[in-house]
XYZ file of C-alpha atoms in Angstrom:
769
model
C 101.563 148.572 122.524
C 101.742 148.331 118.535
C 98.425 148.757 116.012
C 99.589 145.734 114.411
C 99.159 143.752 118.099
C 96.185 145.769 119.176
C 94.548 144.791 115.781
C 95.506 140.771 116.343
C 94.414 141.035 120.081
C 90.970 142.612 119.037
C 90.705 139.880 116.130
C 91.413 137.075 118.732
C 88.708 138.591 121.330
C 86.528 139.057 118.688
C 86.679 134.953 117.630
C 86.542 134.274 121.405
C 83.069 136.304 122.442
C 81.568 135.538 118.586
C 82.105 131.708 119.497
C 80.138 129.465 117.078
C 80.684 132.256 114.167
C 83.881 131.726 114.422
C 83.672 129.250 111.000
C 81.751 132.001 109.339
C 84.806 134.342 109.981
C 86.999 132.056 108.950
C 84.828 131.405 105.867
C 85.885 135.219 105.216
C 89.422 134.394 105.077
C 89.246 131.276 103.519
C 87.044 130.072 100.422
C 85.273 126.538 101.530
C 86.106 123.258 100.759
C 84.385 120.708 99.044
C 84.009 117.976 100.969
C 84.684 114.163 99.531
C 82.905 110.602 100.123
C 84.814 107.054 100.336
C 83.181 104.054 100.045
C 83.747 100.786 101.716
C 83.879 97.634 100.775
C 80.591 96.327 100.322
C 79.606 93.254 101.712
C 76.611 90.465 101.248
C 74.075 90.523 104.072
C 71.343 88.150 102.291
C 71.593 85.720 99.543
C 69.129 83.636 97.588
C 69.206 81.613 93.861
C 67.300 84.555 92.090
C 69.589 87.597 94.006
C 72.102 89.209 96.164
C 71.199 92.061 98.915
C 74.165 94.144 99.610
C 74.912 96.865 102.110
C 77.449 99.485 100.957
C 78.657 101.780 103.437
C 80.638 105.155 102.604
C 82.009 107.833 104.595
C 82.257 111.924 104.001
C 85.031 113.758 104.787
C 85.072 117.652 105.121
C 88.628 119.278 106.168
C 87.067 122.724 106.920
C 83.456 121.833 108.643
C 81.012 119.038 108.696
C 79.094 117.106 106.468
C 75.697 118.062 106.684
C 73.616 115.622 104.727
C 74.164 113.058 101.583
C 72.468 112.843 98.434
C 71.900 109.207 96.699
C 70.969 107.825 93.535
C 70.574 103.753 92.420
C 71.513 103.558 88.596
C 71.280 107.285 87.471
C 70.454 107.088 83.694
C 73.911 109.183 83.295
C 77.233 110.661 84.825
C 75.762 114.125 84.715
C 74.922 115.302 88.275
C 72.730 117.834 86.857
C 70.100 115.052 85.160
C 70.119 112.431 88.021
C 67.217 112.054 90.873
C 68.985 112.447 94.175
C 67.848 111.068 96.968
C 68.840 113.067 100.657
C 69.756 111.496 103.668
C 72.254 111.702 106.620
C 72.413 107.648 106.620
C 75.889 106.398 105.664
C 74.735 102.940 103.801
C 72.384 101.877 101.460
C 71.118 98.266 100.728
C 71.122 97.149 97.095
C 68.970 93.825 95.494
C 71.294 92.944 92.547
C 69.297 89.573 90.744
C 71.970 87.278 89.465
C 71.946 84.774 86.472
C 70.083 87.171 83.710
C 70.010 88.140 80.405
C 72.137 85.431 79.648
C 73.431 83.917 82.476
C 75.106 87.113 83.584
C 74.033 88.774 86.437
C 72.676 92.301 86.953
C 75.363 95.033 87.496
C 73.979 98.249 89.235
C 75.530 101.197 90.243
C 75.114 103.450 93.447
C 76.003 106.812 93.095
C 76.531 109.672 96.490
C 77.965 112.888 96.770
C 77.979 114.640 100.099
C 77.227 118.168 101.104
C 78.987 120.010 103.582
C 77.609 122.488 106.016
C 77.905 125.974 103.584
C 76.082 123.749 101.039
C 79.161 122.710 98.893
C 78.780 119.343 97.507
C 81.932 116.582 96.831
C 82.292 115.203 93.403
C 80.024 112.117 92.445
C 81.359 108.974 93.944
C 80.452 105.989 92.198
C 80.686 101.866 92.891
C 79.860 98.748 91.206
C 77.782 95.868 92.310
C 78.377 92.626 90.168
C 78.038 89.237 91.526
C 79.770 88.001 88.846
C 83.000 89.992 88.428
C 85.617 91.029 91.013
C 87.257 94.622 89.964
C 91.071 93.953 89.205
C 93.315 96.217 91.714
C 97.104 97.751 90.665
C 99.468 99.332 93.205
C 102.464 101.346 92.072
C 105.808 99.563 93.759
C 108.315 101.960 93.151
C 109.215 104.279 93.549
C 107.713 103.853 97.161
C 106.998 107.258 98.939
C 106.131 107.368 102.974
C 103.202 108.846 104.391
C 102.880 111.207 107.487
C 100.500 112.815 109.266
C 100.274 116.920 109.449
C 99.652 118.748 112.490
C 95.899 118.227 112.254
C 96.359 114.176 111.937
C 95.514 114.159 108.302
C 97.560 111.839 106.485
C 99.302 113.193 103.927
C 101.447 111.267 101.244
C 104.871 112.581 100.318
C 106.586 113.509 97.144
C 109.016 111.881 94.697
C 111.800 114.599 93.328
C 113.331 113.439 90.332
C 115.769 115.522 87.806
C 113.898 114.969 84.344
C 113.178 110.846 84.256
C 111.505 108.467 86.244
C 111.274 104.696 86.196
C 107.571 103.523 87.524
C 106.973 99.850 88.329
C 103.523 98.385 89.052
C 101.628 95.229 90.468
C 98.333 94.090 88.673
C 95.374 91.553 90.491
C 92.560 90.007 88.840
C 91.750 87.683 91.581
C 88.459 86.387 89.624
C 90.794 86.053 86.112
C 90.204 83.070 83.436
C 93.309 81.445 83.981
C 95.584 84.121 85.011
C 95.340 86.378 87.925
C 96.990 89.183 85.799
C 94.610 92.321 84.513
C 94.172 92.114 80.852
C 95.001 95.627 80.241
C 96.680 98.763 81.857
C 96.196 102.337 81.413
C 98.061 105.420 82.483
C 98.689 109.072 82.169
C 101.272 111.844 83.691
C 99.881 115.206 84.125
C 101.927 118.180 84.037
C 102.393 121.889 83.772
C 100.381 121.912 80.667
C 98.068 118.690 80.622
C 94.091 119.524 80.350
C 93.134 118.215 83.952
C 95.853 120.172 86.216
C 97.956 117.433 88.855
C 97.325 119.754 92.004
C 93.301 118.975 91.472
C 93.674 115.252 90.687
C 95.818 114.968 94.102
C 93.007 116.811 96.063
C 90.056 115.314 94.390
C 91.333 111.785 93.097
C 87.276 110.884 92.639
C 86.595 114.497 89.936
C 89.982 113.059 88.123
C 88.538 109.586 88.004
C 85.480 110.743 86.691
C 86.789 113.364 84.284
C 88.616 110.711 82.170
C 86.024 107.861 82.240
C 83.722 110.538 80.947
C 85.597 111.992 78.943
C 83.963 114.320 76.053
C 85.859 112.495 73.306
C 85.761 109.313 75.089
C 86.710 106.945 78.078
C 90.457 107.184 78.637
C 91.268 109.344 76.447
C 94.940 110.660 76.759
C 95.545 107.295 78.831
C 98.081 104.999 77.248
C 98.081 101.540 76.953
C 99.992 98.725 78.289
C 100.337 95.216 78.039
C 99.553 92.895 81.209
C 103.254 91.427 80.697
C 104.361 95.346 80.958
C 104.124 96.577 84.391
C 106.543 99.840 84.389
C 107.469 102.955 82.647
C 110.322 105.256 81.754
C 109.076 108.732 81.856
C 112.054 110.690 80.832
C 112.606 114.474 79.988
C 110.071 115.574 82.379
C 109.544 119.466 82.349
C 110.473 121.545 85.282
C 107.331 121.169 87.939
C 104.319 119.729 89.563
C 103.622 116.338 87.737
C 100.913 113.161 89.037
C 101.368 109.738 87.293
C 98.823 107.700 87.560
C 97.745 103.707 86.435
C 94.450 102.193 86.388
C 93.731 97.679 85.555
C 90.669 96.388 83.492
C 90.134 92.931 83.583
C 88.273 90.637 81.069
C 84.912 92.007 81.216
C 86.274 95.524 80.872
C 85.710 96.927 84.769
C 88.548 99.281 85.504
C 89.888 99.466 89.586
C 88.053 102.586 89.736
C 88.957 105.476 91.740
C 92.987 106.468 91.879
C 94.577 106.942 95.300
C 97.981 108.456 96.138
C 97.899 105.354 98.507
C 97.823 102.938 95.849
C 98.312 103.623 92.166
C 99.054 107.507 91.981
C 102.229 108.862 92.122
C 103.173 112.692 92.872
C 106.270 114.061 91.039
C 108.305 117.240 91.136
C 110.658 117.234 88.596
C 113.528 120.106 89.096
C 115.665 120.114 85.872
C 116.091 117.754 82.807
C 119.460 116.910 83.701
C 120.927 113.432 84.107
C 121.417 111.773 87.214
C 123.654 109.458 88.304
C 122.358 105.945 89.236
C 121.571 105.006 92.561
C 121.676 101.591 94.013
C 121.525 99.946 97.349
C 125.062 98.043 98.942
C 123.789 96.142 101.891
C 125.048 93.311 104.771
C 122.807 91.234 106.813
C 122.129 93.951 109.628
C 123.559 97.129 107.619
C 123.102 98.889 104.784
C 125.615 101.472 103.194
C 122.935 103.908 101.567
C 122.555 104.848 98.159
C 125.688 106.494 96.540
C 125.235 108.918 93.944
C 128.105 109.858 91.778
C 131.881 108.151 91.425
C 133.270 110.595 94.548
C 130.710 109.351 97.849
C 131.770 109.942 100.996
C 133.257 106.590 103.013
C 131.137 105.225 104.701
C 132.337 103.133 108.444
C 130.694 100.106 109.247
C 132.156 98.111 112.290
C 131.829 94.695 111.532
C 132.331 91.221 114.151
C 135.635 89.199 113.815
C 135.415 85.667 113.005
C 132.209 86.486 111.003
C 132.377 86.229 107.132
C 130.299 89.389 105.837
C 127.915 89.115 102.463
C 127.323 92.058 100.924
C 124.810 92.376 98.617
C 124.044 95.104 95.869
C 120.578 95.521 94.144
C 119.041 98.749 92.172
C 117.419 101.067 94.609
C 114.158 100.656 95.944
C 113.214 104.130 96.157
C 114.464 105.204 92.700
C 113.472 102.027 90.701
C 116.736 102.591 89.409
C 117.968 99.877 86.676
C 121.314 98.952 86.791
C 122.861 97.435 83.838
C 126.284 95.748 85.296
C 128.189 95.864 88.544
C 131.577 94.850 89.600
C 133.123 95.399 93.591
C 136.746 95.031 94.766
C 138.249 94.592 98.428
C 141.726 96.692 99.388
C 143.073 97.377 95.819
C 146.251 98.315 95.519
C 145.338 101.152 93.252
C 141.281 101.553 92.735
C 142.210 102.469 89.392
C 144.264 99.296 88.372
C 141.727 97.163 86.618
C 143.980 94.385 85.771
C 142.040 91.240 85.368
C 141.397 88.819 88.340
C 143.940 86.276 88.458
C 141.156 83.839 89.861
C 138.149 83.671 92.574
C 140.459 84.331 95.288
C 141.892 87.376 93.667
C 139.675 89.989 95.471
C 142.151 92.433 95.556
C 141.360 93.581 91.363
C 138.070 94.528 90.398
C 135.545 91.982 89.443
C 134.385 91.235 86.034
C 131.235 93.845 85.313
C 128.387 91.560 85.591
C 124.657 91.882 86.232
C 124.011 88.627 87.660
C 126.934 88.683 90.226
C 125.776 90.816 93.182
C 127.687 89.556 96.216
C 130.641 89.569 97.596
C 131.274 87.323 100.266
C 134.103 88.570 102.760
C 136.038 87.772 106.070
C 135.902 86.026 108.675
C 138.706 89.026 109.610
C 140.372 88.682 112.697
C 140.347 92.166 115.032
C 144.453 92.624 115.640
C 145.453 93.381 119.357
C 144.705 96.971 120.520
C 145.707 99.649 120.180
C 145.902 98.896 116.739
C 142.514 98.736 114.361
C 141.810 96.312 111.134
C 140.082 98.628 108.352
C 139.396 97.235 105.000
C 138.241 99.136 101.950
C 135.403 97.846 99.844
C 134.557 99.295 96.422
C 131.304 98.767 95.056
C 130.190 100.462 91.165
C 127.176 100.362 89.206
C 126.190 101.180 85.995
C 123.192 102.268 84.416
C 124.578 102.944 80.456
C 124.348 106.171 81.060
C 126.419 106.846 84.194
C 128.290 105.538 86.901
C 128.026 105.417 91.036
C 130.492 103.939 93.561
C 130.114 103.019 97.121
C 132.879 102.763 99.289
C 132.668 101.449 102.487
C 135.134 100.918 105.446
C 135.149 98.152 107.225
C 136.603 98.452 110.862
C 136.513 94.765 113.044
C 135.621 94.659 116.189
C 136.014 92.036 118.833
C 132.770 90.661 121.214
C 134.283 90.836 124.692
C 130.994 90.522 126.551
C 133.118 91.972 129.647
C 130.404 93.307 131.570
C 127.324 93.003 132.779
C 124.434 95.202 131.543
C 123.788 98.540 128.976
C 120.698 100.459 129.320
C 120.065 102.705 126.952
C 117.387 105.413 127.156
C 116.270 106.266 123.403
C 113.448 108.426 124.782
C 113.031 111.862 124.018
C 110.794 112.737 127.296
C 110.506 116.360 128.411
C 113.899 117.826 129.706
C 114.080 119.652 133.145
C 113.929 123.331 132.638
C 115.912 126.217 134.512
C 114.399 129.511 134.228
C 116.470 132.565 135.764
C 118.993 129.693 137.592
C 116.538 128.288 139.013
C 114.894 124.445 138.525
C 111.435 124.526 137.316
C 109.002 121.574 138.828
C 108.162 119.003 136.693
C 104.712 119.217 134.698
C 103.092 117.598 132.339
C 102.484 113.787 132.164
C 104.647 111.839 134.339
C 107.712 110.549 133.994
C 109.783 113.444 132.364
C 113.522 112.377 131.559
C 114.572 113.316 135.246
C 111.847 111.528 137.020
C 112.219 108.124 134.666
C 116.042 108.207 135.362
C 114.959 108.389 139.210
C 112.363 105.943 138.723
C 114.644 103.047 137.060
C 117.998 104.389 138.667
C 117.694 106.367 142.218
C 119.917 104.424 144.815
C 117.108 105.385 147.359
C 116.808 107.522 150.441
C 118.030 110.734 148.920
C 116.108 114.325 148.784
C 114.159 115.376 146.326
C 115.615 118.238 144.445
C 113.651 121.548 145.217
C 111.765 119.622 147.990
C 111.993 119.476 151.704
C 114.721 117.805 153.535
C 113.060 114.377 154.494
C 110.996 114.137 151.252
C 113.077 110.966 150.193
C 113.646 109.079 146.640
C 112.189 105.588 146.467
C 115.185 102.855 145.127
C 115.054 102.960 141.348
C 113.621 99.621 139.501
C 117.367 98.945 138.758
C 118.945 99.339 141.666
C 120.837 96.809 143.319
C 122.293 95.394 139.970
C 125.483 96.036 137.728
C 123.792 98.655 134.874
C 125.884 101.131 132.857
C 123.256 103.688 131.550
C 123.554 105.698 127.855
C 121.319 108.018 126.528
C 120.813 108.802 122.944
C 119.494 112.180 122.698
C 121.523 114.830 121.806
C 124.294 112.238 119.787
C 122.937 113.476 116.647
C 123.885 111.378 113.650
C 125.995 109.157 115.511
C 125.189 105.936 116.229
C 125.340 103.507 119.078
C 128.816 101.726 117.960
C 128.661 97.874 117.783
C 131.841 98.030 119.262
C 130.158 99.538 122.379
C 127.521 96.649 122.607
C 129.491 94.160 122.116
C 131.578 95.148 125.512
C 128.147 94.308 127.440
C 126.653 90.580 127.650
C 123.021 92.470 127.881
C 121.608 95.302 126.673
C 118.182 97.173 127.790
C 117.194 99.345 124.787
C 114.030 101.926 126.419
C 111.504 103.885 123.533
C 108.457 104.865 124.557
C 105.130 105.396 122.068
C 105.104 109.537 121.748
C 109.000 109.854 121.663
C 108.861 106.688 118.583
C 106.201 108.990 116.884
C 108.772 111.658 116.834
C 110.520 112.460 112.615
C 112.270 115.250 112.907
C 116.085 114.498 112.361
C 118.586 113.185 114.987
C 119.919 116.801 115.474
C 117.010 118.419 115.375
C 117.186 120.794 119.348
C 113.812 120.105 119.908
C 112.345 117.053 119.210
C 114.736 114.735 117.651
C 113.731 111.071 116.345
C 114.746 108.169 118.497
C 117.955 106.483 117.227
C 115.960 103.109 116.958
C 113.885 105.316 113.869
C 117.146 106.241 112.559
C 118.745 102.729 112.608
C 115.416 101.641 110.817
C 115.413 103.751 108.228
C 118.745 104.170 107.626
C 120.969 101.719 109.278
C 123.253 99.599 110.146
C 121.020 97.410 112.445
C 124.045 96.672 114.799
C 121.004 95.624 117.630
C 120.778 92.406 114.748
C 123.987 91.687 114.705
C 124.699 92.082 118.370
C 122.453 89.567 119.235
C 123.264 86.943 116.408
C 126.753 87.408 117.997
C 124.893 85.849 121.508
C 123.879 89.194 123.009
C 120.807 89.244 125.156
C 118.642 92.370 124.270
C 115.726 93.657 126.340
C 113.251 95.863 124.329
C 110.457 97.821 125.914
C 108.714 100.761 126.234
C 106.091 100.758 124.490
C 107.542 102.444 121.323
C 110.106 100.894 119.956
C 108.764 98.388 117.835
C 107.261 101.156 116.343
C 110.187 103.013 116.051
C 112.443 100.015 114.493
C 109.361 99.872 111.633
C 108.025 103.168 111.137
C 110.062 103.917 108.561
C 109.272 101.267 106.132
C 105.560 101.376 107.246
C 103.131 100.625 104.059
C 100.176 103.395 105.310
C 97.515 101.367 103.324
C 97.026 98.961 106.163
C 96.786 100.966 109.141
C 93.432 100.409 110.140
C 92.390 101.416 112.470
C 95.599 102.429 113.652
C 99.498 101.720 112.909
C 99.722 98.558 111.557
C 102.973 96.324 109.939
C 102.217 92.994 108.126
C 103.592 90.371 106.690
C 101.380 90.693 104.162
C 102.421 93.945 102.977
C 103.491 93.792 99.503
C 106.589 96.435 100.792
C 107.969 93.815 102.905
C 107.398 96.148 106.045
C 107.205 93.042 107.654
C 109.535 90.542 106.244
C 112.545 88.277 106.020
C 115.560 90.979 106.635
C 113.099 93.748 108.999
C 114.041 93.260 112.911
C 111.058 92.446 114.124
C 110.587 89.530 111.921
C 114.245 87.716 112.086
C 115.173 89.084 115.956
C 112.115 89.756 117.747
C 109.989 86.994 115.561
C 106.896 89.069 115.313
C 106.419 87.515 112.269
C 102.599 88.032 111.060
C 100.893 91.674 112.093
C 101.165 93.592 115.306
C 99.882 97.215 115.476
C 100.804 100.070 117.713
C 97.740 101.307 120.009
C 97.022 103.522 122.982
C 93.804 101.978 124.062
C 92.808 101.492 128.290
C 95.109 98.606 128.667
C 95.535 95.595 131.146
C 97.978 93.174 131.238
C 97.591 89.288 132.007
C 99.492 86.192 132.108
C 99.666 84.073 128.754
C 102.416 81.378 128.677
C 100.815 79.631 125.682
C 101.872 75.682 125.488
C 103.407 76.531 129.092
C 100.140 77.136 130.564
C 99.504 74.689 134.129
C 103.294 73.932 133.543
C 105.591 75.469 136.099
C 107.745 77.383 133.475
C 106.978 81.079 133.899
C 104.787 79.791 136.702
C 106.657 82.964 138.996
C 105.211 86.007 136.583
C 102.550 88.096 138.022
C 98.895 86.635 137.322
C 98.121 90.134 136.390
C 99.400 93.895 135.588
C 97.593 96.980 136.767
C 98.404 100.414 136.197
C 99.239 102.608 139.487
C 96.516 103.725 141.817
C 96.315 105.906 144.843
C 96.302 102.915 147.067
C 99.227 101.168 145.695
C 101.612 103.854 144.091
C 101.210 107.034 146.640
C 101.810 110.176 144.472
C 103.916 112.329 147.396
C 105.927 109.249 148.136
C 106.805 108.833 144.203
C 106.498 112.024 142.790
C 106.400 114.553 145.121
C 104.661 117.700 144.548
C 103.167 116.431 140.897
C 99.570 116.746 140.324
C 98.116 113.370 140.464
C 95.977 113.111 137.366
C 99.206 113.671 135.584
C 100.690 110.852 137.607
C 97.569 108.141 137.278
C 97.441 107.419 134.098
C 94.997 105.851 132.327
C 95.388 105.028 128.684
C 99.118 104.553 127.563
C 100.998 103.303 124.211
C 101.068 99.086 123.519
C 102.588 97.494 120.593
C 101.154 93.985 120.566
C 100.839 90.836 117.948
C 97.144 90.986 116.734
C 97.518 87.464 114.041
C 98.807 83.757 114.806
C 102.558 84.150 115.196
C 103.866 80.606 115.215
C 108.207 80.607 115.390
C 109.138 76.582 115.234
C 112.791 76.120 114.895
C 114.565 72.625 114.572
C 116.001 72.046 117.707
C 116.569 68.097 117.311
C 113.110 68.253 116.151
C 110.899 70.917 115.252
C 110.452 73.149 118.299
C 108.363 76.774 119.051
C 110.865 79.272 120.005
C 108.736 82.122 120.707
C 107.443 81.854 124.074
C 104.490 84.338 125.017
C 104.680 86.168 128.572
C 101.521 88.400 128.534
C 98.649 89.923 126.388
C 96.865 93.278 126.810
C 93.162 93.575 126.698
C 91.187 96.869 126.555
C 87.369 98.222 125.730
C 88.708 98.937 122.452
C 90.474 95.176 122.684
C 87.961 92.909 122.944
C 88.247 89.486 123.488
C 86.912 87.513 120.223
C 84.481 84.939 120.042
C 82.216 83.160 122.896
C 83.408 81.338 125.877
C 86.826 82.470 126.213
C 87.814 82.205 129.689
C 91.104 83.165 131.482
C 92.211 79.587 131.821
C 91.901 79.444 127.866
C 93.197 82.841 126.774
C 96.321 81.815 128.910
C 96.746 78.726 126.761
C 95.160 80.216 123.430
C 95.949 84.041 124.011
C 95.263 86.707 121.789
C 96.785 90.178 121.323
C 100.409 89.137 122.820
C 102.533 91.925 124.187
C 105.554 90.728 125.895
C 107.198 87.782 124.182
C 110.866 85.935 124.870
C 112.656 84.915 121.601
C 115.222 82.272 121.539
C 116.675 79.496 119.460
C 118.945 78.548 116.794
C 118.254 81.403 114.582
C 119.954 83.828 117.152
C 123.003 82.041 117.300
C 123.117 82.002 121.132
C 121.533 85.508 121.230
C 117.901 86.032 122.818
C 115.399 88.655 122.740
C 112.521 89.691 125.888
C 110.344 92.455 123.417
C 107.860 93.962 126.268
C 105.457 96.785 124.413
C 104.721 98.594 127.136
C 106.477 101.006 129.377
C 107.310 99.514 132.428
C 106.561 102.729 134.515
C 103.147 102.402 133.585
C 102.505 99.504 135.914
C 102.056 99.214 140.116
C 105.699 99.725 141.299
C 105.634 96.244 142.938
C 104.556 94.246 139.843
C 106.860 96.394 137.572
C 109.971 95.231 140.058
C 108.432 91.734 139.702
C 108.782 91.937 135.659
C 112.291 93.501 136.128
C 113.906 90.684 138.670
C 111.601 88.611 135.647
C 114.147 89.629 132.846
C 117.056 90.195 135.141
C 117.608 87.787 137.809
C 114.811 84.353 136.207
C 115.827 84.746 132.309
C 119.721 86.316 132.707
C 120.923 84.895 136.247
C 122.060 88.180 137.911
C 121.392 88.595 141.438
C 120.102 92.039 142.622
C 122.064 93.510 145.686
C 120.177 94.303 148.977
C 118.908 97.688 149.190
C 120.731 99.925 152.058
C 118.829 99.255 155.449
C 119.932 103.379 156.083
C 117.617 104.197 152.906
C 115.001 101.550 153.755
C 114.724 102.793 157.259
C 114.050 106.520 155.848
C 111.412 105.785 153.045
C 109.401 103.366 155.824
C 109.566 106.739 158.162
C 108.368 108.556 155.422
C 105.837 106.515 154.473
C 104.499 105.973 157.914
C 103.999 109.765 158.634
C 102.028 110.026 155.121
C 99.814 107.172 156.263
C 98.896 109.009 159.354
């Protein structure tokens, strides 16, 4: 053993032996990080004609230890921490009484300041909140560029950085909910920190409280160094950025001079890295209803190939890039030109084979319908779109490949999971381990014909028929496809498509060609397009999306992290349009209010909404339950597996958590979204009092399985099941499969061969002796 390895091993042994001393040893190697304090919104607990009593709550955060206690003060004489009479406490809340209608009719304004002290004595910067019954502070949010957040290996939320070569346009929106005659703030102030500014950008990013306090009480006067912006001017173009790290922040002020308080990377701060001072070709989006070309940069882009349906008009749109905020002065487009550099003016509105005139307002091209030729020929069209921002131009080239919907096959099942694959060591297949199922075990559970000896087990240890055995199904796995997409031409061969994505796989963010943990194809499609599943449904296809991670994977690339409370949430109220028109879950699944991703200990109950008490969907089981040793024998369903890995108690679920009415005109207003099941859990309690099983079936909370149909889907339909069916007891899982395949889709299951059933019965009897 080398000296280096011996030293590392010795150090590891010391850490294990010392146990609780590991924290002290780490401090020798790493400096202690100061804690931080975050306030929640104050709430009124009592109210009278003379005063209001507010309860203010806060949370202490310590990245490398724990918060020991807090220092609290009310109405300190100054902002200097050394001059404040602090009160030590381990509480995380404080009640403050605020007098109303004094001093000429105005209410009292009180200030509460808090500092956190960690277990090594380090103190956080001062955190301050103001209590003013007469005034609600304004708010401001950066709307462009948008930078997504992600969680690091420790589960901490990390906000990304925008990279630009020398210039960037930043846009924001402000609101003053109690403003006089308008909801606009009266003033904005912004600042750009850089390599040479008095306050370092990295310190502002890591400690927004100190950044706010420094400038709010600047030695040369509050907000020295910040630039004023009028209330109707909600953008700024930052040019000639020096190479290196920058931090942009904007704050809003209302009529009473109150500001929007401590900045946050989630709301009104933007981390920027400038690599040079060159000029960037403008970027813009080119997209259709269910597909997106992307963001071209320059005049020689690669050709992007898109499959489009025949006999369908395609509306192609262009707009400035929502990530880079490029402002385009004008656009133009042409379809199938004889020569790209032929700029002869058009002879009329039907002359689409010459370039259109430059226009800022004309950003829509209606193309088609196209008709696909008979095989083996292919109908291919080239669409060119150019954008000009006054400094440079960029060109998009889209190859439109026309494909016909044939719908000649019954069912395609797409496995978009990233479950653990088989391992072979020394030529020997290793037994499965970890949470059930692995990729191979899921295949067996879903598709096995039954009565076949399990690989690596004794003769007689036979498989059970899979959930889809007896139905005519083709299967396709997306792992290994890389950046290739499942083409529209493949989907349009099938009348019905089942798409499976589990919750753990949906969270993977590495590129699709990563050999270990690639993102799912649904996630890649949600972030980059084209969203061919939407086109498939609108052309009459029937889709079943399930697994507990499908809605998560599709929507997470456009997630707004500011509303992820207490877990990942996608809301139509988000200003970032994470759930709204143009989004798959909104348009096709009809989940249009707000849905959340969680991993509870779920229980599922039938919930038919307006159909409760009728025969519609009455054949669904009244409840669904997790597997148990009584209902699902591990020796029969997962031979050799540890029961603790087979019988799961928690699972990923996706569910609506706000009212979600979907009404369309079908000879009159008719609801076209049917609720089938709801989810409950100790962490998802039913709200209100007196909710009985009957009430919750008629007025369900937390819908988790729905069926969307109606004229807006143009003959198509979609079942959304926000949980993995393999979590359920085998008999109940089979009922769910038969409900969709037979009752909704009209397919019949073939009988299980008698020989396979007899072998399975013999094994069951032997296990039960």
